[in-house]
CSV table of C-alpha atoms in Angstrom, one decimal:
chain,number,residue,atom,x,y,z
D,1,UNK,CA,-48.2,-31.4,70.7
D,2,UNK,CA,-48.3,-33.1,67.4
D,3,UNK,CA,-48.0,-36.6,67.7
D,4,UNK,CA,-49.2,-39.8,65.8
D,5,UNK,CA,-50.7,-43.1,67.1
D,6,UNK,CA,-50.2,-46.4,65.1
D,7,UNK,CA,-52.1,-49.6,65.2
D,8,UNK,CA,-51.2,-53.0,64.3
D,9,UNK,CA,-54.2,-55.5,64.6
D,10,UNK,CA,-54.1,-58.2,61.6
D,11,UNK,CA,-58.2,-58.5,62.0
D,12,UNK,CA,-59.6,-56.0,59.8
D,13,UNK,CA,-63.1,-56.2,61.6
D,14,UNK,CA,-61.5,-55.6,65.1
D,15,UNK,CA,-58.3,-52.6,63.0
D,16,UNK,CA,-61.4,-50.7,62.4
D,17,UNK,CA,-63.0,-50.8,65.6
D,18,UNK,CA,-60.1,-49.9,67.4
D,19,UNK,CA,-59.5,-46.8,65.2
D,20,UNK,CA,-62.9,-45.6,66.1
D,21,UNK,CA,-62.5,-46.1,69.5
D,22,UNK,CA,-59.3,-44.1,69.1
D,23,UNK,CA,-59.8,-41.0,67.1
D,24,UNK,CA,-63.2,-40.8,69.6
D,25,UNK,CA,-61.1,-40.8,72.6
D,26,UNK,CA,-57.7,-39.1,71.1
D,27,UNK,CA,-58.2,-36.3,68.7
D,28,UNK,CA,-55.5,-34.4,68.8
D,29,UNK,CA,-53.6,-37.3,67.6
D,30,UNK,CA,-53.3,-38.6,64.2
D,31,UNK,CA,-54.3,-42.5,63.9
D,32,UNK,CA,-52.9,-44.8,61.2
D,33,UNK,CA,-54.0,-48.7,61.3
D,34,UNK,CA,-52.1,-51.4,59.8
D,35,UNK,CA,-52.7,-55.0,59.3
D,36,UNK,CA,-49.2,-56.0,58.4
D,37,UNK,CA,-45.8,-55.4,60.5
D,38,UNK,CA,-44.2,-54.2,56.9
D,39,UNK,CA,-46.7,-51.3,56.4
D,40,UNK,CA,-45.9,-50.3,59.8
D,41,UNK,CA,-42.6,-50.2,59.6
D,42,UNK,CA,-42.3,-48.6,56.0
D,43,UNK,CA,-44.7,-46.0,57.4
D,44,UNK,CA,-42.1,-45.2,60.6
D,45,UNK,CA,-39.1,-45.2,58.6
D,46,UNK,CA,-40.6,-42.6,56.7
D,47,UNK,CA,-42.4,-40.3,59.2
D,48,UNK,CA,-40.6,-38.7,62.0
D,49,UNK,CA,-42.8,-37.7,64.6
D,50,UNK,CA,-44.0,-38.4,68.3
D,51,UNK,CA,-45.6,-41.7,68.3
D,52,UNK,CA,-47.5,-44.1,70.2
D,53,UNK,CA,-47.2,-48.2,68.7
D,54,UNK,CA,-50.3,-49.9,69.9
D,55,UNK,CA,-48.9,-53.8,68.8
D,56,UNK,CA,-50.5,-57.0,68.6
D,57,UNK,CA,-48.5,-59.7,69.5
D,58,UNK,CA,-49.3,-62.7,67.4
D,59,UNK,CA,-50.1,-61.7,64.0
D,60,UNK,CA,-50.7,-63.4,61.1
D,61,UNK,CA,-48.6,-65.8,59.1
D,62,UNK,CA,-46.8,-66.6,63.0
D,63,UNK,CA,-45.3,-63.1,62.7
D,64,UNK,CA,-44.1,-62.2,66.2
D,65,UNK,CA,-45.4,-58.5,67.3
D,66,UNK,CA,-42.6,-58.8,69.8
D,67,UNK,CA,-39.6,-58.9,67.2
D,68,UNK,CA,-41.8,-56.1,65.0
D,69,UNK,CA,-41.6,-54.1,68.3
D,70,UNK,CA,-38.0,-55.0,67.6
D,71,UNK,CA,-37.6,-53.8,64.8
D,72,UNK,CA,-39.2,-50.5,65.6
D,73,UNK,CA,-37.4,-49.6,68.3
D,74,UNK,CA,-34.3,-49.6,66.3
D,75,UNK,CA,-35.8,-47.3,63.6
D,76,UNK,CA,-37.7,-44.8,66.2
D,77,UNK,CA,-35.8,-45.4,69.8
D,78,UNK,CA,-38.1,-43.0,71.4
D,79,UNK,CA,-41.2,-44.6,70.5
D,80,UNK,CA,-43.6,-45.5,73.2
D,81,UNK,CA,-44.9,-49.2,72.7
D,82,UNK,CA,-48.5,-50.3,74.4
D,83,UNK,CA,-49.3,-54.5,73.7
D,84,UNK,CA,-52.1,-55.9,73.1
D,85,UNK,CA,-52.4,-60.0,73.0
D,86,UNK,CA,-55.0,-62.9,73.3
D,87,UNK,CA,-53.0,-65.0,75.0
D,88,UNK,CA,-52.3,-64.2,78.8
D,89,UNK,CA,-48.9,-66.3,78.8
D,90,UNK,CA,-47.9,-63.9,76.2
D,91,UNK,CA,-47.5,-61.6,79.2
D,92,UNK,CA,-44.2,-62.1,80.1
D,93,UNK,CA,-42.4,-62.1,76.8
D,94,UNK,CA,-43.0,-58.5,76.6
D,95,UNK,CA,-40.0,-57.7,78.5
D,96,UNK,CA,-38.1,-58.7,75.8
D,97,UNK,CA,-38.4,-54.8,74.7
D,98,UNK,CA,-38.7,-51.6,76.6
D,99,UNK,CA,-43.1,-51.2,76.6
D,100,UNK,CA,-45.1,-49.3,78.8
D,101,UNK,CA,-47.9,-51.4,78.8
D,102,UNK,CA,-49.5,-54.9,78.7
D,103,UNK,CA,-53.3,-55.1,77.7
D,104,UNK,CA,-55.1,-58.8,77.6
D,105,UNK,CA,-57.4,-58.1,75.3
D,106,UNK,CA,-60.4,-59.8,77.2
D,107,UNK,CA,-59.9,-57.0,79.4
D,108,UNK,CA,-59.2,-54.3,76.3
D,109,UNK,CA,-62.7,-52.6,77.5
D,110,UNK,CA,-61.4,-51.5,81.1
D,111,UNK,CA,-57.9,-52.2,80.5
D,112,UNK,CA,-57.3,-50.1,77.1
D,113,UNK,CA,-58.4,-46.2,78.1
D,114,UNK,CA,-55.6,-46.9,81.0
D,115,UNK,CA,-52.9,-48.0,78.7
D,116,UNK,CA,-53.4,-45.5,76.6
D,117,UNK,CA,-53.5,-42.2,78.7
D,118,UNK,CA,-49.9,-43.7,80.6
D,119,UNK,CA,-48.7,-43.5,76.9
D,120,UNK,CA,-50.1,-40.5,76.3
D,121,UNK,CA,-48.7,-39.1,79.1
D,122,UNK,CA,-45.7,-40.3,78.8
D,123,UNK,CA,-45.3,-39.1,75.1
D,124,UNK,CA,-46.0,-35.2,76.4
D,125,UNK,CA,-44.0,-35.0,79.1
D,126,UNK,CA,-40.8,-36.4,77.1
D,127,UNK,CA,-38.1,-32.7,76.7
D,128,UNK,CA,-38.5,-31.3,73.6
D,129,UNK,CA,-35.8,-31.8,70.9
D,130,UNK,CA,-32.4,-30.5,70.7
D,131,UNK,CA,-32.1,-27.8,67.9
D,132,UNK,CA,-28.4,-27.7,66.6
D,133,UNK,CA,-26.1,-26.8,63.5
D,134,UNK,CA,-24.1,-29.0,61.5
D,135,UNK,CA,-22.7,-27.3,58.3
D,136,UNK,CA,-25.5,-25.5,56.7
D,137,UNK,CA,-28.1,-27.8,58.0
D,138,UNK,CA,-30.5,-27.6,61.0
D,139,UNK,CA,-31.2,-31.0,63.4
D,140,UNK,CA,-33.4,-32.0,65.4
D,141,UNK,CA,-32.3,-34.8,68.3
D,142,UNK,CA,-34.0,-36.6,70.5
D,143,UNK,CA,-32.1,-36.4,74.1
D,144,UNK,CA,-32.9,-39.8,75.0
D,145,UNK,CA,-30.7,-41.0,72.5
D,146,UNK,CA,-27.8,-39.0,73.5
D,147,UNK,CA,-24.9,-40.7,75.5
D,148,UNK,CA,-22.7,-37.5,76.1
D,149,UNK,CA,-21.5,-34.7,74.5
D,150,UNK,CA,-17.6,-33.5,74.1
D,151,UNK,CA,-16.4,-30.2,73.5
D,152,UNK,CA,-13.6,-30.3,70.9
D,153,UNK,CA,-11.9,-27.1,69.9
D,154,UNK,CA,-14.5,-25.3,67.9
D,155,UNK,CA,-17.1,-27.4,67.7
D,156,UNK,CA,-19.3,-30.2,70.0
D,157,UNK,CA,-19.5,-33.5,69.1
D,158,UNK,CA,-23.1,-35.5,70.2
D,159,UNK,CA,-22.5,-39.2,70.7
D,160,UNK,CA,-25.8,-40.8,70.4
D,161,UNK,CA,-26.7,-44.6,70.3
D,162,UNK,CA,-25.7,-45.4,66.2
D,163,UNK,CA,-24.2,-42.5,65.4
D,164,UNK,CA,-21.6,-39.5,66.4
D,165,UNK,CA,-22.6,-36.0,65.5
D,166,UNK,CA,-20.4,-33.0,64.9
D,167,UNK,CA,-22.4,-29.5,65.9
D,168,UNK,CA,-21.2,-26.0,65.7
D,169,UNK,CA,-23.1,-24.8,69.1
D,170,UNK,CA,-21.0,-25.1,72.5
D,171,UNK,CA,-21.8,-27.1,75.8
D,172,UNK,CA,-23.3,-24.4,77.6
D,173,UNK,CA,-25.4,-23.5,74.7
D,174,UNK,CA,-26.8,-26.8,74.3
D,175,UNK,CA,-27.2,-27.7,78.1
D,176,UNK,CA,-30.1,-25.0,78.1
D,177,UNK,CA,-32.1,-27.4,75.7
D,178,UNK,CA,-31.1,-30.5,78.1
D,179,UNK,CA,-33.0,-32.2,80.6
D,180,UNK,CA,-32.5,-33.0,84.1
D,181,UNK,CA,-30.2,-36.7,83.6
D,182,UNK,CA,-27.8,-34.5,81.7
D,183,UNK,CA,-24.7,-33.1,83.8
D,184,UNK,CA,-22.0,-31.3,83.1
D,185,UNK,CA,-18.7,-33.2,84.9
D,186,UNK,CA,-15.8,-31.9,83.4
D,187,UNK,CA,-14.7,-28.6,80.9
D,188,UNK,CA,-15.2,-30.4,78.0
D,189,UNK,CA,-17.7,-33.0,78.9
D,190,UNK,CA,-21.6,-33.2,79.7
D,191,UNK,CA,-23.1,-36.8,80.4
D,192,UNK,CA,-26.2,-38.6,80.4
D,193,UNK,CA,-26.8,-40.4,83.8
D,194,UNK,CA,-29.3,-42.8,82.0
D,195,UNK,CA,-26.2,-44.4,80.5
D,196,UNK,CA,-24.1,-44.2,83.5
D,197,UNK,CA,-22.9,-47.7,84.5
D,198,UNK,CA,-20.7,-46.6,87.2
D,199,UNK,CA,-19.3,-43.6,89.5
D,200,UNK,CA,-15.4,-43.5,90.5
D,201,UNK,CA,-15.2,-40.1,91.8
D,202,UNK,CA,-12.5,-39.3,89.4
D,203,UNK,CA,-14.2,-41.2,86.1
D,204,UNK,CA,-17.7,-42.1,84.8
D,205,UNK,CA,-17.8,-45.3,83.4
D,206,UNK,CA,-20.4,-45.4,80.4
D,207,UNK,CA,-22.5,-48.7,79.6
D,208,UNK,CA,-20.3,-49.2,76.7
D,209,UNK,CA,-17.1,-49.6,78.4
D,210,UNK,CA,-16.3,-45.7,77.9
D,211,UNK,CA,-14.7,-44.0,80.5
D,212,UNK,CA,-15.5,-40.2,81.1
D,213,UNK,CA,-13.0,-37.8,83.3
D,214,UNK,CA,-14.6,-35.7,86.4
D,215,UNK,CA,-12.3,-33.2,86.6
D,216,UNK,CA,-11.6,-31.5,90.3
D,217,UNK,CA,-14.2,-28.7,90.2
D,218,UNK,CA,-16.9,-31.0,89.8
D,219,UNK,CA,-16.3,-34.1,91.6
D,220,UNK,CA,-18.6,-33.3,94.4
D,221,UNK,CA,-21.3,-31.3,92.1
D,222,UNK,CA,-21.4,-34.7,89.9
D,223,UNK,CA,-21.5,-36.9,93.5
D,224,UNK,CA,-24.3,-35.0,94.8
D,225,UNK,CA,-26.2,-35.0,91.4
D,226,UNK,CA,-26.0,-38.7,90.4
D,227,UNK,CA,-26.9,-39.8,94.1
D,228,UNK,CA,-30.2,-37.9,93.5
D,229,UNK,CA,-30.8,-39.5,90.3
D,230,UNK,CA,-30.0,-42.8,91.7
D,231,UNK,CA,-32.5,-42.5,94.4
D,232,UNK,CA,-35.0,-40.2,93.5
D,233,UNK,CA,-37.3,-42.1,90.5
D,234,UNK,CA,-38.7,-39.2,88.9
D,235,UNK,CA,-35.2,-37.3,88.6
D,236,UNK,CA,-33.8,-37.1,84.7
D,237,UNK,CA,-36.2,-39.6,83.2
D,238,UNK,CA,-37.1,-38.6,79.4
């Protein structure tokens, strides 16, 4: 799996050390260090690839490593974000943004190799990309973004987080490339559960306010399958 992992540590002494300690322990990957949040975030909005952020929350200049997490989650949704931080009351202001891990850096020598295999992990067991046609050109999208998909006519539109996308490939085409929160609920709907507020047997109401149809056919299919995903932890999650 090609994948990147970039680190932002203002110290230059303690940047370097932490790349070492990096490439020694995670080859495959390629390492970038930074010692500013806007080389960081030029770098992601320029390279699309699998990444790990390893983010240090107080940088210099008062610049908050929380709000650069911010930031990059809006550019790269999928990225998986690991904190480091000084200051243990730091702790609970990571929940301000999805993260998988919290490492007090007093602890960094035990704490660290932890964070980083969970993100690792994490990174390669995420579906692969959805491959699809729009006009002459060939996308790539990244599942976890997508809401739902509607079948119009000739043609599938992909409603994702920003944006709606128009593709030529039909539902059942694109369901083969889909993982396991994705179900299909009506002829010309499939749905994410992850953004599933609420189950009516005859609707699915979206956390945007969006209400999606469950036709007849599949109101028990869809009953059966998002009461699975509600209690089981491990079923659909990207």
């Amino acid at each position: 799996m090609d994948y990147e992992i970039n680190l932002c540590e203002d110290d230059p002494v303690q940047n370097e050390k932490l790349i070492d300690w990096l490439r020694a322990r995670f080859p495959e990957g390629a390492i970038h260090g930074f010692t500013d949040e806007n080389a960081l975030i030029a770098h992601i909005q320029t390279a699309r690839i699998p990444r790990i952020v390893l983010m240090d929350i107080m940088l210099k200049n008062d610049v908050s490593g929380i709000e650069t997490a911010k930031t990059i989650k809006k550019i790269d949704p999928s990225c998986i974000l690991v904190f480091l931080s000084s200051y243990l009351e730091k702790a609970c202001d990571v929940y301000e943004v999805d993260h998988c891990y919290f490492v007090y850096k007093p602890q960094k020598e035990t704490r660290l190799e932890a964070a980083m295999q969970k993100a690792v992990g994490l990174l390669k067991s995420r579906p692969k990309e959805i491959i699809a046609h729009t006009g002459t050109s060939t996308i790539r999208l990244d599942p976890d973004r997508v809401l739902y998909l509607e079948r119009i006519k000739r043609y599938t539109l992909v409603y994702c987080r920003t944006e709606t996308i128009k593709v030529k490939e039909d539902l059942e085409t694109l369901i083969r490339q889909l993982p396991d929160s994705f179900h299909r609920c009506h002829r010309s709907f499939v749905v994410n559960f992850r953004y599933v507020r609420s189950y009516m047997v005859h609707d699915l109401k979206m956390d945007d306010g969006k209400l999606l149809s469950v036709s007849r056919g599949y109101i028990q299919p869809i009953k059966t399958a998002f009461h699975r995903y509600l209690t089981d932890p491990k079923e659909g999650i990207l």
